[in-house]
XYZ file of C-alpha atoms in Angstrom:
244
model
C -5.331 -24.593 -5.291
C -2.808 -25.666 -3.433
C -1.645 -22.117 -2.861
C -4.875 -20.802 -1.969
C -5.466 -23.682 0.246
C -2.225 -22.797 2.167
C -3.350 -19.531 2.100
C -6.676 -19.913 3.798
C -5.316 -21.967 6.637
C -2.653 -18.948 7.332
C -4.478 -15.912 6.776
C -7.738 -16.076 9.032
C -5.677 -17.195 12.384
C -3.321 -14.956 11.462
C -5.506 -11.908 10.953
C -7.467 -12.996 14.251
C -4.161 -12.858 16.112
C -2.298 -10.002 15.057
C -6.123 -7.783 14.550
C -6.930 -9.074 18.135
C -3.342 -7.345 19.021
C -3.812 -4.082 17.730
C -7.422 -3.651 18.645
C -6.329 -4.527 22.101
C -3.081 -1.414 21.568
C -5.403 1.185 20.360
C -8.845 0.329 22.882
C -5.690 0.455 26.166
C -4.545 3.464 24.126
C -1.131 1.399 24.670
C 2.159 3.343 24.037
C 3.269 0.330 22.302
C 0.692 1.022 19.580
C 2.964 3.593 17.969
C 6.001 1.149 17.046
C 3.519 -1.817 16.970
C 1.583 -0.276 13.863
C 4.241 -1.090 11.340
C 5.666 -4.408 13.085
C 2.328 -6.335 13.158
C 1.148 -5.404 9.613
C 5.236 -6.068 8.621
C 4.980 -9.539 9.956
C 1.608 -10.814 8.553
C 2.002 -9.580 5.423
C 5.983 -11.695 5.049
C 4.235 -14.643 6.874
C 1.689 -14.419 4.326
C 3.630 -14.397 1.402
C 5.967 -17.071 3.208
C 3.096 -19.258 3.425
C 2.968 -19.429 -0.735
C 6.728 -19.711 -0.954
C 7.077 -15.742 -2.265
C 10.296 -13.968 -2.781
C 10.072 -10.113 -2.533
C 13.203 -8.121 -4.118
C 13.880 -4.416 -3.791
C 15.524 -2.730 -6.447
C 16.804 1.139 -5.608
C 14.752 1.315 -2.135
C 17.449 3.525 -0.509
C 14.852 6.408 -2.047
C 12.322 5.644 0.782
C 13.817 7.748 3.714
C 12.318 6.430 6.869
C 13.383 9.536 8.670
C 10.795 11.851 6.666
C 7.478 11.435 4.815
C 7.104 10.581 1.707
C 3.902 9.908 -0.704
C 4.841 6.774 -2.567
C 2.083 6.417 -5.866
C 1.944 2.420 -7.333
C 0.473 0.805 -10.176
C -2.434 -2.261 -8.777
C -2.821 -5.528 -10.203
C -2.953 -7.704 -7.457
C -3.436 -8.195 -3.837
C 0.073 -9.379 -3.117
C 0.984 -5.270 -4.369
C -0.708 -4.289 -0.537
C 1.639 -7.979 1.072
C 4.884 -7.111 -1.033
C 4.553 -2.734 0.428
C 3.661 -3.497 3.677
C 6.153 -6.449 4.369
C 8.929 -4.406 3.338
C 9.050 -0.441 2.556
C 11.016 0.856 5.322
C 9.902 2.960 8.211
C 6.411 4.213 8.984
C 3.770 3.611 6.421
C 0.623 4.248 6.005
C -1.799 2.970 3.644
C -4.937 4.893 1.787
C -7.088 2.110 0.332
C -11.427 1.369 -0.467
C -13.775 1.881 2.634
C -14.986 -1.809 2.198
C -11.906 -3.066 3.909
C -13.088 -1.126 7.364
C -16.099 -4.147 6.963
C -13.889 -7.209 6.607
C -14.134 -8.836 10.284
C -10.910 -8.276 12.366
C -8.977 -7.153 9.193
C -10.888 -3.627 9.290
C -10.737 -3.112 13.108
C -7.014 -3.728 12.599
C -7.203 -1.321 9.685
C -8.200 1.788 11.410
C -5.827 0.589 14.511
C -3.318 0.686 12.374
C -3.664 4.500 11.436
C -4.426 3.149 7.534
C -6.792 6.130 5.591
C -9.981 4.627 4.297
C -11.326 6.694 0.972
C -14.785 6.295 -0.047
C -14.302 6.285 -3.806
C -18.461 6.917 -4.440
C -18.837 9.798 -2.219
C -16.255 12.941 -3.068
C -16.744 14.648 0.000
C -15.871 11.753 2.278
C -12.745 11.174 -0.316
C -11.559 14.683 0.364
C -12.089 14.427 3.967
C -9.901 11.089 3.889
C -7.349 13.276 2.319
C -7.238 15.242 5.047
C -6.750 12.759 7.101
C -3.979 11.530 5.653
C -2.440 15.226 5.488
C -2.333 15.325 9.072
C -1.053 11.688 9.482
C 2.204 13.278 7.292
C 2.065 16.193 9.745
C 2.072 14.003 12.584
C 3.441 10.764 12.178
C 5.681 11.314 9.052
C 5.036 7.965 7.351
C 5.480 7.017 3.932
C 1.834 7.160 2.522
C 0.769 4.623 0.400
C -0.935 4.888 -2.512
C -2.807 3.335 -5.825
C -3.408 6.509 -7.652
C -5.685 4.127 -10.147
C -8.789 3.778 -7.601
C -8.719 -0.182 -8.200
C -6.513 -3.324 -9.178
C -6.135 -3.830 -12.984
C -7.992 -6.150 -14.404
C -5.384 -6.653 -17.647
C -2.359 -5.263 -15.760
C -2.065 -2.209 -17.966
C -1.821 1.237 -16.019
C -5.052 2.625 -15.527
C -5.256 6.543 -15.605
C -4.562 8.093 -12.063
C -7.024 9.918 -10.191
C -5.740 13.146 -8.837
C -6.305 13.120 -4.890
C -2.113 11.712 -4.078
C -1.028 14.365 -5.655
C -3.194 16.952 -4.716
C -2.050 16.134 -1.532
C 1.564 16.380 -2.230
C 1.120 20.006 -3.460
C -0.810 21.299 -0.400
C 2.056 19.453 1.754
C 5.202 20.145 -0.164
C 5.864 16.276 0.678
C 8.012 14.629 -2.737
C 6.137 12.081 -4.588
C 7.823 8.344 -4.834
C 6.949 6.656 -8.067
C 7.021 2.544 -7.362
C 6.658 -0.701 -9.611
C 5.402 -3.575 -8.131
C 6.161 -6.687 -10.744
C 5.618 -10.174 -10.938
C 2.510 -10.067 -8.561
C -0.163 -10.281 -11.241
C 1.448 -13.390 -12.234
C 0.635 -14.658 -8.634
C -3.041 -13.998 -8.444
C -4.960 -11.415 -10.747
C -7.848 -9.985 -9.924
C -10.902 -11.953 -10.384
C -8.337 -15.033 -9.951
C -8.688 -17.925 -7.713
C -5.564 -19.541 -8.441
C -2.468 -18.566 -6.635
C 0.948 -19.200 -7.944
C 3.685 -20.996 -5.484
C 6.922 -19.954 -5.370
C 7.164 -16.611 -7.513
C 8.719 -13.424 -6.887
C 7.741 -10.097 -6.472
C 10.274 -7.014 -7.393
C 9.179 -3.998 -5.881
C 11.169 -1.307 -8.010
C 11.412 2.612 -7.130
C 11.800 5.216 -8.871
C 13.206 8.689 -8.028
C 11.276 10.954 -6.147
C 9.688 13.734 -7.966
C 10.207 16.907 -5.718
C 6.685 19.254 -5.674
C 8.015 22.526 -4.246
C 7.123 25.529 -6.064
C 3.931 23.646 -7.441
C 0.353 25.570 -6.509
C -3.150 23.006 -7.015
C -3.356 24.274 -10.806
C 0.190 22.210 -11.725
C -1.923 19.134 -9.984
C -2.701 17.921 -13.493
C 0.852 18.087 -14.836
C 2.345 16.625 -11.638
C 0.153 13.203 -12.213
C 0.893 12.728 -15.172
C 4.318 13.143 -14.519
C 4.561 10.336 -12.004
C 2.392 8.040 -14.053
C 5.218 8.590 -16.644
C 7.255 7.687 -14.258
C 5.751 4.363 -13.037
C 4.772 3.384 -16.751
C 8.840 3.733 -17.619
C 9.426 1.299 -14.331
C 7.042 -0.811 -15.701
C 8.509 -0.307 -18.620
C 12.068 -1.484 -17.923
C 10.823 -5.579 -17.411
C 9.868 -5.852 -20.535
C 13.004 -4.671 -21.662
C 14.897 -7.006 -19.712
C 12.701 -9.850 -20.996
C 12.574 -8.898 -24.347
C 9.012 -8.926 -24.152
């Protein structure tokens, strides 16, 4: 429980502090918002991870190109996945995540002010509109758009079937897909758990980008399967190294 207490002591005041700054910049339409959108969530995430002694290691980060847009798809087993990616993905980034996050006090307002994209998983039409927003973000801001295509955290740690939204977006925009595996986060805090284990390491392993040039919407199922296979391979490397 020590890890949870540490996190709770820090997360509330830190979220209020940084959330208020983002909301203030957005309300004033300040030009500082353009670069604070990345700096604030990066500082927020790194501070929270330092609080519980979590170290983040990146493998093959050079595939992330800060100068052009990309769509990053990763497995999702813990809230700590978000912290690791927000804290260490190079360059501009925007998350696509469930709409319920908008209702979290201070965090929800900061989430929207930061330009992140909410998806209503229970409303197909609304979800389509959200990916249209993501398309505009890719064209205008040219960030790395981060998607957890399983749609929710895996309780067992096993990779769940990928939903196709991110891959339709990739085909429609012509932007390559970067597969990634987040390893070690579930050992810190699994879905449904309250205990946070301190002084652990999260590894973020980036895979070879998957090009989408020449693909049509009819190819979305094949692209989805190819990306899921790539993430599975990245996750399996852990098992090979450990002899599991």
